[in-house]
Amino acid sequence: MRIGTLALLCAGLLCTVMANAADPPSGCKSTVSGDLRLHSLESRIFGNTRTIRVLLPPGYDAPGNESRRYPVLYMLDGQNLFDACLSDVSHQEWGVDETVQRLVAERKIPPLIVVGVDHAGKDRAHEYLPYKDYVGGPDMGEPAGRRFPDFLTGEVMPLVDGRYRTLQGQPNTGIGGSSYGGVASLYALLARPGQFGYGLIESPTLWVGMGQPVRDTDPLVAMPARVFMAFGGKEADNPAVSEKMIGLVRRVEANFRAAGYDDSNIRVVIEPEALHSEPAWASRLPGALTFLFGEWRETPPPAR
């Protein structure tokens, strides 16, 4: 998908009002594979209801695994992760279920639980953004994204931890998203450093708040374990705008490296021909997951 210059990355899955679909539309054949379980979550923080999609690793219910616990990756825009039928704007998906199952089978990553947190439809930008987007949404009201980390840690994570055998704590927990979801993920990574140790940040709209997400990383005090960031060179119609956005990504990378990160714990991928689209994020997903979790070692959950 190409995005107009002024609307670049606007809301990532677009500034259009999107349906908060919980089920595939009639006539669409679901593309989900694996053990994907759905839960309805009523949020006190945002005053709405959404679907939480939990992809379990192969063999989760096998008798020999009844005491095994798993690391967890929380991913935003859950409608676009597993099933193209739910992607009501682009009709494309990340293919998270197929990619994770393949990487686990190839022993490139450990078995893990992936939680897809559905966006809130027309309120997506309001919930995700910690700062106003003066370019993509100049007339938008003050967003509520500074409460999004509270929503994740206070409502989503208790639901998942209460129903599934998760490994808890920062060394066992990642967060990821794209565009506005990438901004929300980066913000949560920095705002809750004791909760999230791994960040998968795709095509982040770093110009929100006049570049405040970039300034949030300077200086870095609390350190996530590993961060993967990526951006495409053709995410805007105007090459100069894409270059400016890539420059912001590079500034975030420089801030991480100034704090002591090196190639072992931060990776930034710039793909010159990549668009702002689910296929682009899907194509980079194997490398992102392998970098983040490929050398993961189990850390027991904190004592209660």
PDB file of C-alpha atoms in Angstrom:
ATOM      1  CA  MET A   1       0.000   0.000   0.000  1.00  0.00           C
ATOM      2  CA  ARG A   2       1.356   3.445  -0.919  1.00  0.00           C
ATOM      3  CA  ILE A   3       0.498   6.308   1.371  1.00  0.00           C
ATOM      4  CA  GLY A   4       0.150   9.966   0.373  1.00  0.00           C
ATOM      5  CA  THR A   5       2.902  12.288   1.571  1.00  0.00           C
ATOM      6  CA  LEU A   6       0.895  14.168   4.165  1.00  0.00           C
ATOM      7  CA  ALA A   7      -0.870  11.049   5.364  1.00  0.00           C
ATOM      8  CA  LEU A   8       2.369   9.060   5.563  1.00  0.00           C
ATOM      9  CA  LEU A   9       1.985   6.111   7.860  1.00  0.00           C
ATOM     10  CA  CYS A  10      -1.044   7.825   9.284  1.00  0.00           C
ATOM     11  CA  ALA A  11      -2.354   5.274  11.748  1.00  0.00           C
ATOM     12  CA  GLY A  12      -0.362   2.612   9.990  1.00  0.00           C
ATOM     13  CA  LEU A  13      -3.370   0.578   9.170  1.00  0.00           C
ATOM     14  CA  LEU A  14      -4.687   3.852   7.920  1.00  0.00           C
ATOM     15  CA  CYS A  15      -6.578   6.862   9.122  1.00  0.00           C
ATOM     16  CA  THR A  16      -9.733   5.304   7.730  1.00  0.00           C
ATOM     17  CA  VAL A  17     -12.346   4.181  10.209  1.00  0.00           C
ATOM     18  CA  MET A  18     -11.904   0.439  10.551  1.00  0.00           C
ATOM     19  CA  ALA A  19     -14.379  -2.094  11.851  1.00  0.00           C
ATOM     20  CA  ASN A  20     -13.428  -3.732  15.119  1.00  0.00           C
ATOM     21  CA  ALA A  21     -14.082  -7.166  13.657  1.00  0.00           C
ATOM     22  CA  ALA A  22     -14.060 -10.194  15.922  1.00  0.00           C
ATOM     23  CA  ASP A  23     -15.050 -12.762  13.311  1.00  0.00           C
ATOM     24  CA  PRO A  24     -14.207 -13.169   9.602  1.00  0.00           C
ATOM     25  CA  PRO A  25     -16.816 -11.651   7.271  1.00  0.00           C
ATOM     26  CA  SER A  26     -19.206 -13.970   5.500  1.00  0.00           C
ATOM     27  CA  GLY A  27     -17.699 -15.687   2.480  1.00  0.00           C
ATOM     28  CA  CYS A  28     -14.078 -15.179   3.501  1.00  0.00           C
ATOM     29  CA  LYS A  29     -12.045 -18.301   4.179  1.00  0.00           C
ATOM     30  CA  SER A  30     -10.001 -17.883   7.334  1.00  0.00           C
ATOM     31  CA  THR A  31      -6.224 -18.173   6.935  1.00  0.00           C
ATOM     32  CA  VAL A  32      -5.550 -18.992  10.586  1.00  0.00           C
ATOM     33  CA  SER A  33      -3.337 -21.991  11.311  1.00  0.00           C
ATOM     34  CA  GLY A  34      -2.391 -23.507  14.636  1.00  0.00           C
ATOM     35  CA  ASP A  35      -4.081 -23.257  18.017  1.00  0.00           C
ATOM     36  CA  LEU A  36      -5.522 -19.734  18.152  1.00  0.00           C
ATOM     37  CA  ARG A  37      -7.871 -18.991  21.038  1.00  0.00           C
ATOM     38  CA  LEU A  38     -10.042 -15.898  21.363  1.00  0.00           C
ATOM     39  CA  HIS A  39     -11.065 -13.987  24.463  1.00  0.00           C
ATOM     40  CA  SER A  40     -13.274 -10.943  24.908  1.00  0.00           C
ATOM     41  CA  LEU A  41     -11.758  -8.263  27.123  1.00  0.00           C
ATOM     42  CA  GLU A  42     -13.798  -5.452  28.648  1.00  0.00           C
ATOM     43  CA  SER A  43     -11.452  -2.562  29.368  1.00  0.00           C
ATOM     44  CA  ARG A  44     -12.130  -0.315  32.327  1.00  0.00           C
ATOM     45  CA  ILE A  45      -9.312   1.958  31.212  1.00  0.00           C
ATOM     46  CA  PHE A  46     -10.694   2.644  27.733  1.00  0.00           C
ATOM     47  CA  GLY A  47     -14.353   1.807  28.354  1.00  0.00           C
ATOM     48  CA  ASN A  48     -14.707  -0.619  25.453  1.00  0.00           C
ATOM     49  CA  THR A  49     -14.499  -4.298  24.520  1.00  0.00           C
ATOM     50  CA  ARG A  50     -12.077  -6.027  22.164  1.00  0.00           C
ATOM     51  CA  THR A  51     -10.842  -9.465  21.180  1.00  0.00           C
ATOM     52  CA  ILE A  52      -7.572 -10.853  22.510  1.00  0.00           C
ATOM     53  CA  ARG A  53      -6.119 -13.545  20.228  1.00  0.00           C
ATOM     54  CA  VAL A  54      -3.784 -16.073  21.849  1.00  0.00           C
ATOM     55  CA  LEU A  55      -1.646 -18.265  19.603  1.00  0.00           C
ATOM     56  CA  LEU A  56      -0.385 -21.239  21.583  1.00  0.00           C
ATOM     57  CA  PRO A  57       2.751 -23.194  20.688  1.00  0.00           C
ATOM     58  CA  PRO A  58       2.475 -26.680  19.204  1.00  0.00           C
ATOM     59  CA  GLY A  59       1.970 -29.307  21.876  1.00  0.00           C
ATOM     60  CA  TYR A  60       0.752 -26.853  24.498  1.00  0.00           C
ATOM     61  CA  ASP A  61      -1.893 -29.313  25.734  1.00  0.00           C
ATOM     62  CA  ALA A  62       0.264 -32.441  25.368  1.00  0.00           C
ATOM     63  CA  PRO A  63       0.481 -34.503  28.577  1.00  0.00           C
ATOM     64  CA  GLY A  64       4.244 -34.088  28.751  1.00  0.00           C
ATOM     65  CA  ASN A  65       4.010 -30.298  28.673  1.00  0.00           C
ATOM     66  CA  GLU A  66       1.500 -29.713  31.464  1.00  0.00           C
ATOM     67  CA  SER A  67       4.102 -27.988  33.647  1.00  0.00           C
ATOM     68  CA  ARG A  68       5.945 -26.159  30.888  1.00  0.00           C
ATOM     69  CA  ARG A  69       5.753 -22.372  30.762  1.00  0.00           C
ATOM     70  CA  TYR A  70       6.404 -20.141  27.762  1.00  0.00           C
ATOM     71  CA  PRO A  71       7.695 -16.654  26.969  1.00  0.00           C
ATOM     72  CA  VAL A  72       5.101 -14.265  25.564  1.00  0.00           C
ATOM     73  CA  LEU A  73       5.144 -11.779  22.697  1.00  0.00           C
ATOM     74  CA  TYR A  74       2.327  -9.215  22.762  1.00  0.00           C
ATOM     75  CA  MET A  75       1.533  -7.843  19.301  1.00  0.00           C
ATOM     76  CA  LEU A  76      -0.761  -4.914  18.523  1.00  0.00           C
ATOM     77  CA  ASP A  77      -3.354  -4.744  15.740  1.00  0.00           C
ATOM     78  CA  GLY A  78      -4.402  -8.325  16.404  1.00  0.00           C
ATOM     79  CA  GLN A  79      -6.839  -8.317  13.470  1.00  0.00           C
ATOM     80  CA  ASN A  80      -3.936  -8.110  11.028  1.00  0.00           C
ATOM     81  CA  LEU A  81      -1.610 -10.740  12.473  1.00  0.00           C
ATOM     82  CA  PHE A  82      -3.164 -14.150  11.788  1.00  0.00           C
ATOM     83  CA  ASP A  83      -6.117 -13.851   9.424  1.00  0.00           C
ATOM     84  CA  ALA A  84      -6.413 -11.863   6.206  1.00  0.00           C
ATOM     85  CA  CYS A  85     -10.204 -12.007   6.539  1.00  0.00           C
ATOM     86  CA  LEU A  86     -10.042  -9.628   9.484  1.00  0.00           C
ATOM     87  CA  SER A  87      -7.749  -7.143   7.745  1.00  0.00           C
ATOM     88  CA  ASP A  88     -10.618  -5.061   6.453  1.00  0.00           C
ATOM     89  CA  VAL A  89      -8.498  -2.296   4.912  1.00  0.00           C
ATOM     90  CA  SER A  90      -5.620  -4.070   3.160  1.00  0.00           C
ATOM     91  CA  HIS A  91      -6.973  -7.668   3.237  1.00  0.00           C
ATOM     92  CA  GLN A  92      -3.422  -8.783   4.038  1.00  0.00           C
ATOM     93  CA  GLU A  93      -1.808 -10.182   7.176  1.00  0.00           C
ATOM     94  CA  TRP A  94       1.538 -10.631   8.895  1.00  0.00           C
ATOM     95  CA  GLY A  95       1.300 -14.444   8.810  1.00  0.00           C
ATOM     96  CA  VAL A  96       2.468 -14.576  12.419  1.00  0.00           C
ATOM     97  CA  ASP A  97       0.973 -18.007  13.024  1.00  0.00           C
ATOM     98  CA  GLU A  98       2.681 -19.690  10.062  1.00  0.00           C
ATOM     99  CA  THR A  99       6.018 -17.936  10.676  1.00  0.00           C
ATOM    100  CA  VAL A 100       6.162 -18.723  14.385  1.00  0.00           C
ATOM    101  CA  GLN A 101       5.260 -22.374  13.846  1.00  0.00           C
ATOM    102  CA  ARG A 102       7.912 -22.731  11.138  1.00  0.00           C
ATOM    103  CA  LEU A 103      10.657 -21.078  13.201  1.00  0.00           C
ATOM    104  CA  VAL A 104       9.809 -23.219  16.223  1.00  0.00           C
ATOM    105  CA  ALA A 105       9.849 -26.386  14.095  1.00  0.00           C
ATOM    106  CA  GLU A 106      13.242 -25.357  12.702  1.00  0.00           C
ATOM    107  CA  ARG A 107      14.474 -24.695  16.260  1.00  0.00           C
ATOM    108  CA  LYS A 108      15.353 -21.114  15.387  1.00  0.00           C
ATOM    109  CA  ILE A 109      13.242 -19.733  18.213  1.00  0.00           C
ATOM    110  CA  PRO A 110      11.821 -21.360  21.351  1.00  0.00           C
ATOM    111  CA  PRO A 111       8.150 -22.261  21.601  1.00  0.00           C
ATOM    112  CA  LEU A 112       6.352 -19.102  22.655  1.00  0.00           C
ATOM    113  CA  ILE A 113       2.885 -17.677  23.124  1.00  0.00           C
ATOM    114  CA  VAL A 114       1.911 -14.822  20.808  1.00  0.00           C
ATOM    115  CA  VAL A 115      -0.902 -12.558  21.971  1.00  0.00           C
ATOM    116  CA  GLY A 116      -2.651 -10.433  19.357  1.00  0.00           C
ATOM    117  CA  VAL A 117      -4.325  -7.415  20.959  1.00  0.00           C
ATOM    118  CA  ASP A 118      -7.046  -6.092  18.674  1.00  0.00           C
ATOM    119  CA  HIS A 119      -7.093  -2.391  17.910  1.00  0.00           C
ATOM    120  CA  ALA A 120     -10.130  -0.298  18.802  1.00  0.00           C
ATOM    121  CA  GLY A 121     -11.348   0.518  15.290  1.00  0.00           C
ATOM    122  CA  LYS A 122     -12.096   4.233  14.954  1.00  0.00           C
ATOM    123  CA  ASP A 123     -10.358   4.854  18.297  1.00  0.00           C
ATOM    124  CA  ARG A 124      -7.130   3.154  17.237  1.00  0.00           C
ATOM    125  CA  ALA A 125      -5.067   6.320  16.992  1.00  0.00           C
ATOM    126  CA  HIS A 126      -6.614   7.697  20.187  1.00  0.00           C
ATOM    127  CA  GLU A 127      -5.526   4.612  22.143  1.00  0.00           C
ATOM    128  CA  TYR A 128      -2.137   4.029  20.531  1.00  0.00           C
ATOM    129  CA  LEU A 129      -0.628   7.492  20.358  1.00  0.00           C
ATOM    130  CA  PRO A 130       0.996   9.007  23.445  1.00  0.00           C
ATOM    131  CA  TYR A 131       1.385  12.292  21.538  1.00  0.00           C
ATOM    132  CA  LYS A 132      -0.650  14.097  18.900  1.00  0.00           C
ATOM    133  CA  ASP A 133       0.116  13.495  15.246  1.00  0.00           C
ATOM    134  CA  TYR A 134       0.272  17.021  13.857  1.00  0.00           C
ATOM    135  CA  VAL A 135       0.956  15.691  10.338  1.00  0.00           C
ATOM    136  CA  GLY A 136      -1.302  12.686   9.864  1.00  0.00           C
ATOM    137  CA  GLY A 137      -4.113  13.960  12.128  1.00  0.00           C
ATOM    138  CA  PRO A 138      -3.731  17.697  12.677  1.00  0.00           C
ATOM    139  CA  ASP A 139      -7.298  18.044  13.968  1.00  0.00           C
ATOM    140  CA  MET A 140      -7.184  15.096  16.336  1.00  0.00           C
ATOM    141  CA  GLY A 141      -7.897  15.602  20.008  1.00  0.00           C
ATOM    142  CA  GLU A 142      -5.455  14.813  22.759  1.00  0.00           C
ATOM    143  CA  PRO A 143      -4.784  11.056  22.482  1.00  0.00           C
ATOM    144  CA  ALA A 144      -4.871   8.609  25.385  1.00  0.00           C
ATOM    145  CA  GLY A 145      -1.845   6.491  24.438  1.00  0.00           C
ATOM    146  CA  ARG A 146       0.030   7.280  27.639  1.00  0.00           C
ATOM    147  CA  ARG A 147      -2.493   4.990  29.313  1.00  0.00           C
ATOM    148  CA  PHE A 148      -1.889   2.181  26.841  1.00  0.00           C
ATOM    149  CA  PRO A 149       0.947   0.626  28.897  1.00  0.00           C
ATOM    150  CA  ASP A 150      -1.463   0.549  31.867  1.00  0.00           C
ATOM    151  CA  PHE A 151      -4.019  -1.212  29.676  1.00  0.00           C
ATOM    152  CA  LEU A 152      -1.467  -3.819  28.619  1.00  0.00           C
ATOM    153  CA  THR A 153       0.002  -4.500  32.042  1.00  0.00           C
ATOM    154  CA  GLY A 154      -3.154  -4.027  34.088  1.00  0.00           C
ATOM    155  CA  GLU A 155      -5.779  -5.670  31.877  1.00  0.00           C
ATOM    156  CA  VAL A 156      -4.359  -7.678  28.974  1.00  0.00           C
ATOM    157  CA  MET A 157      -1.474  -9.370  30.772  1.00  0.00           C
ATOM    158  CA  PRO A 158      -3.547 -10.476  33.797  1.00  0.00           C
ATOM    159  CA  LEU A 159      -6.062 -12.073  31.413  1.00  0.00           C
ATOM    160  CA  VAL A 160      -3.325 -14.003  29.592  1.00  0.00           C
ATOM    161  CA  ASP A 161      -1.309 -14.898  32.709  1.00  0.00           C
ATOM    162  CA  GLY A 162      -4.478 -16.071  34.445  1.00  0.00           C
ATOM    163  CA  ARG A 163      -5.429 -18.507  31.684  1.00  0.00           C
ATOM    164  CA  TYR A 164      -2.147 -19.732  30.238  1.00  0.00           C
ATOM    165  CA  ARG A 165       1.199 -21.044  31.431  1.00  0.00           C
ATOM    166  CA  THR A 166       3.268 -17.958  30.813  1.00  0.00           C
ATOM    167  CA  LEU A 167       6.754 -17.083  31.906  1.00  0.00           C
ATOM    168  CA  GLN A 168       6.416 -13.640  33.412  1.00  0.00           C
ATOM    169  CA  GLY A 169       8.721 -10.711  33.927  1.00  0.00           C
ATOM    170  CA  GLN A 170      10.889  -8.583  31.680  1.00  0.00           C
ATOM    171  CA  PRO A 171      13.287 -11.344  30.537  1.00  0.00           C
ATOM    172  CA  ASN A 172      10.360 -13.384  29.188  1.00  0.00           C
ATOM    173  CA  THR A 173       8.087 -10.748  27.641  1.00  0.00           C
ATOM    174  CA  GLY A 174       8.142  -8.879  24.331  1.00  0.00           C
ATOM    175  CA  ILE A 175       5.962  -6.300  22.633  1.00  0.00           C
ATOM    176  CA  GLY A 176       5.604  -5.393  18.975  1.00  0.00           C
ATOM    177  CA  GLY A 177       3.605  -3.444  16.443  1.00  0.00           C
ATOM    178  CA  SER A 178       3.690  -1.405  13.264  1.00  0.00           C
ATOM    179  CA  SER A 179       3.242   2.295  12.488  1.00  0.00           C
ATOM    180  CA  TYR A 180       1.047   3.815  15.211  1.00  0.00           C
ATOM    181  CA  GLY A 181       1.296   0.359  16.799  1.00  0.00           C
ATOM    182  CA  GLY A 182       5.083   0.664  16.522  1.00  0.00           C
ATOM    183  CA  VAL A 183       4.953   3.974  18.368  1.00  0.00           C
ATOM    184  CA  ALA A 184       2.733   2.439  21.061  1.00  0.00           C
ATOM    185  CA  SER A 185       5.122  -0.509  21.391  1.00  0.00           C
ATOM    186  CA  LEU A 186       8.188   1.705  21.695  1.00  0.00           C
ATOM    187  CA  TYR A 187       6.419   3.871  24.256  1.00  0.00           C
ATOM    188  CA  ALA A 188       5.388   0.823  26.322  1.00  0.00           C
ATOM    189  CA  LEU A 189       8.913  -0.581  26.086  1.00  0.00           C
ATOM    190  CA  LEU A 190      10.278   2.626  27.606  1.00  0.00           C
ATOM    191  CA  ALA A 191       7.407   3.337  30.006  1.00  0.00           C
ATOM    192  CA  ARG A 192       7.340  -0.190  31.486  1.00  0.00           C
ATOM    193  CA  PRO A 193      10.965  -1.358  31.377  1.00  0.00           C
ATOM    194  CA  GLY A 194      10.302  -3.853  34.147  1.00  0.00           C
ATOM    195  CA  GLN A 195       7.615  -5.580  32.081  1.00  0.00           C
ATOM    196  CA  PHE A 196       8.887  -5.709  28.488  1.00  0.00           C
ATOM    197  CA  GLY A 197      12.343  -6.948  27.561  1.00  0.00           C
ATOM    198  CA  TYR A 198      12.003  -7.302  23.784  1.00  0.00           C
ATOM    199  CA  GLY A 199      10.727  -4.782  21.261  1.00  0.00           C
ATOM    200  CA  LEU A 200       9.648  -5.421  17.646  1.00  0.00           C
ATOM    201  CA  ILE A 201       9.142  -1.954  16.177  1.00  0.00           C
ATOM    202  CA  GLU A 202       8.016  -1.860  12.539  1.00  0.00           C
ATOM    203  CA  SER A 203       7.594   1.336  10.489  1.00  0.00           C
ATOM    204  CA  PRO A 204       7.078   3.582  13.533  1.00  0.00           C
ATOM    205  CA  THR A 205       5.512   6.992  12.915  1.00  0.00           C
ATOM    206  CA  LEU A 206       8.198   8.775  14.896  1.00  0.00           C
ATOM    207  CA  TRP A 207       7.122  12.246  13.861  1.00  0.00           C
ATOM    208  CA  VAL A 208       4.184  12.255  16.306  1.00  0.00           C
ATOM    209  CA  GLY A 209       4.510  14.849  19.034  1.00  0.00           C
ATOM    210  CA  MET A 210       6.973  16.731  16.823  1.00  0.00           C
ATOM    211  CA  GLY A 211       9.388  13.816  17.156  1.00  0.00           C
ATOM    212  CA  GLN A 212       8.853  13.196  20.880  1.00  0.00           C
ATOM    213  CA  PRO A 213       9.327   9.374  20.620  1.00  0.00           C
ATOM    214  CA  VAL A 214      12.860  10.060  19.375  1.00  0.00           C
ATOM    215  CA  ARG A 215      13.551  12.363  22.320  1.00  0.00           C
ATOM    216  CA  ASP A 216      12.146   9.725  24.680  1.00  0.00           C
ATOM    217  CA  THR A 217      15.151   7.556  23.841  1.00  0.00           C
ATOM    218  CA  ASP A 218      17.684  10.248  24.782  1.00  0.00           C
ATOM    219  CA  PRO A 219      18.945   9.428  27.294  1.00  0.00           C
ATOM    220  CA  LEU A 220      18.141   5.752  27.769  1.00  0.00           C
ATOM    221  CA  VAL A 221      18.250   4.677  31.383  1.00  0.00           C
ATOM    222  CA  ALA A 222      16.311   1.427  31.699  1.00  0.00           C
ATOM    223  CA  MET A 223      17.485  -1.105  29.138  1.00  0.00           C
ATOM    224  CA  PRO A 224      15.335  -3.595  27.210  1.00  0.00           C
ATOM    225  CA  ALA A 225      17.147  -6.833  26.397  1.00  0.00           C
ATOM    226  CA  ARG A 226      16.841  -6.558  22.609  1.00  0.00           C
ATOM    227  CA  VAL A 227      15.205  -4.265  20.081  1.00  0.00           C
ATOM    228  CA  PHE A 228      14.457  -4.805  16.392  1.00  0.00           C
ATOM    229  CA  MET A 229      13.390  -1.814  14.279  1.00  0.00           C
ATOM    230  CA  ALA A 230      12.703  -1.630  10.555  1.00  0.00           C
ATOM    231  CA  PHE A 231      11.508   0.807   7.922  1.00  0.00           C
ATOM    232  CA  GLY A 232      10.958   0.814   4.178  1.00  0.00           C
ATOM    233  CA  GLY A 233      12.346   3.255   1.667  1.00  0.00           C
ATOM    234  CA  LYS A 234       9.053   3.530  -0.218  1.00  0.00           C
ATOM    235  CA  GLU A 235       6.647   4.002   2.654  1.00  0.00           C
ATOM    236  CA  ALA A 236       5.764   7.476   1.370  1.00  0.00           C
ATOM    237  CA  ASP A 237       4.989   8.705  -2.117  1.00  0.00           C
ATOM    238  CA  ASN A 238       7.625  11.392  -1.707  1.00  0.00           C
ATOM    239  CA  PRO A 239      11.158   9.904  -1.362  1.00  0.00           C
ATOM    240  CA  ALA A 240      12.259  12.920   0.663  1.00  0.00           C
ATOM    241  CA  VAL A 241       9.603  12.180   3.285  1.00  0.00           C
ATOM    242  CA  SER A 242      10.671   8.547   3.486  1.00  0.00           C
ATOM    243  CA  GLU A 243      14.268   9.668   3.964  1.00  0.00           C
ATOM    244  CA  LYS A 244      13.219  11.990   6.755  1.00  0.00           C
ATOM    245  CA  MET A 245      11.389   9.149   8.516  1.00  0.00           C
ATOM    246  CA  ILE A 246      14.375   6.839   8.065  1.00  0.00           C
ATOM    247  CA  GLY A 247      16.521   9.571   9.588  1.00  0.00           C
ATOM    248  CA  LEU A 248      14.343   9.544  12.707  1.00  0.00           C
ATOM    249  CA  VAL A 249      14.735   5.762  12.944  1.00  0.00           C
ATOM    250  CA  ARG A 250      18.499   6.166  12.673  1.00  0.00           C
ATOM    251  CA  ARG A 251      18.446   8.768  15.449  1.00  0.00           C
ATOM    252  CA  VAL A 252      16.662   6.315  17.728  1.00  0.00           C
ATOM    253  CA  GLU A 253      19.254   3.695  16.833  1.00  0.00           C
ATOM    254  CA  ALA A 254      22.047   6.168  17.620  1.00  0.00           C
ATOM    255  CA  ASN A 255      20.485   6.867  21.014  1.00  0.00           C
ATOM    256  CA  PHE A 256      20.375   3.160  21.825  1.00  0.00           C
ATOM    257  CA  ARG A 257      23.988   2.718  20.734  1.00  0.00           C
ATOM    258  CA  ALA A 258      25.042   5.731  22.773  1.00  0.00           C
ATOM    259  CA  ALA A 259      23.528   3.958  25.783  1.00  0.00           C
ATOM    260  CA  GLY A 260      25.746   0.929  25.197  1.00  0.00           C
ATOM    261  CA  TYR A 261      23.789  -1.193  22.736  1.00  0.00           C
ATOM    262  CA  ASP A 262      25.653  -2.959  19.959  1.00  0.00           C
ATOM    263  CA  ASP A 263      24.862  -5.404  17.157  1.00  0.00           C
ATOM    264  CA  SER A 264      24.078  -8.110  19.702  1.00  0.00           C
ATOM    265  CA  ASN A 265      21.078  -6.322  21.179  1.00  0.00           C
ATOM    266  CA  ILE A 266      19.816  -3.831  18.614  1.00  0.00           C
ATOM    267  CA  ARG A 267      19.146  -4.380  14.939  1.00  0.00           C
ATOM    268  CA  VAL A 268      17.805  -1.785  12.518  1.00  0.00           C
ATOM    269  CA  VAL A 269      16.797  -2.882   9.026  1.00  0.00           C
ATOM    270  CA  ILE A 270      16.167  -0.374   6.236  1.00  0.00           C
ATOM    271  CA  GLU A 271      14.727  -1.928   3.084  1.00  0.00           C
ATOM    272  CA  PRO A 272      14.947   0.581   0.201  1.00  0.00           C
ATOM    273  CA  GLU A 273      12.134  -0.977  -1.839  1.00  0.00           C
ATOM    274  CA  ALA A 274       9.736  -1.864   0.978  1.00  0.00           C
ATOM    275  CA  LEU A 275       6.280  -0.314   1.299  1.00  0.00           C
ATOM    276  CA  HIS A 276       4.197   0.407   4.387  1.00  0.00           C
ATOM    277  CA  SER A 277       2.292  -2.869   4.313  1.00  0.00           C
ATOM    278  CA  GLU A 278       1.631  -6.175   6.004  1.00  0.00           C
ATOM    279  CA  PRO A 279       3.615  -8.079   3.338  1.00  0.00           C
ATOM    280  CA  ALA A 280       6.678  -5.954   4.166  1.00  0.00           C
ATOM    281  CA  TRP A 281       6.295  -6.601   7.889  1.00  0.00           C
ATOM    282  CA  ALA A 282       5.625 -10.282   7.241  1.00  0.00           C
ATOM    283  CA  SER A 283       8.768 -10.610   5.128  1.00  0.00           C
ATOM    284  CA  ARG A 284      10.921  -9.175   7.936  1.00  0.00           C
ATOM    285  CA  LEU A 285       9.209 -11.120  10.706  1.00  0.00           C
ATOM    286  CA  PRO A 286      11.407 -14.258  10.562  1.00  0.00           C
ATOM    287  CA  GLY A 287      14.564 -12.176  10.939  1.00  0.00           C
ATOM    288  CA  ALA A 288      13.010 -10.089  13.685  1.00  0.00           C
ATOM    289  CA  LEU A 289      11.868 -13.069  15.756  1.00  0.00           C
ATOM    290  CA  THR A 290      15.134 -14.919  15.271  1.00  0.00           C
ATOM    291  CA  PHE A 291      17.105 -11.867  16.389  1.00  0.00           C
ATOM    292  CA  LEU A 292      14.906 -11.211  19.413  1.00  0.00           C
ATOM    293  CA  PHE A 293      14.330 -14.762  20.637  1.00  0.00           C
ATOM    294  CA  GLY A 294      16.908 -16.925  18.861  1.00  0.00           C
ATOM    295  CA  GLU A 295      19.244 -17.015  21.830  1.00  0.00           C
ATOM    296  CA  TRP A 296      16.574 -16.664  24.489  1.00  0.00           C
ATOM    297  CA  ARG A 297      17.189 -18.569  27.691  1.00  0.00           C
ATOM    298  CA  GLU A 298      14.401 -19.371  30.114  1.00  0.00           C
ATOM    299  CA  THR A 299      14.230 -17.148  33.168  1.00  0.00           C
ATOM    300  CA  PRO A 300      11.857 -18.345  35.897  1.00  0.00           C
ATOM    301  CA  PRO A 301       8.965 -16.044  36.777  1.00  0.00           C
ATOM    302  CA  PRO A 302       9.448 -13.831  39.834  1.00  0.00           C
ATOM    303  CA  ALA A 303       8.446 -15.295  43.171  1.00  0.00           C
ATOM    304  CA  ARG A 304       4.973 -14.326  44.374  1.00  0.00           C
TER     305      ARG A 304
END
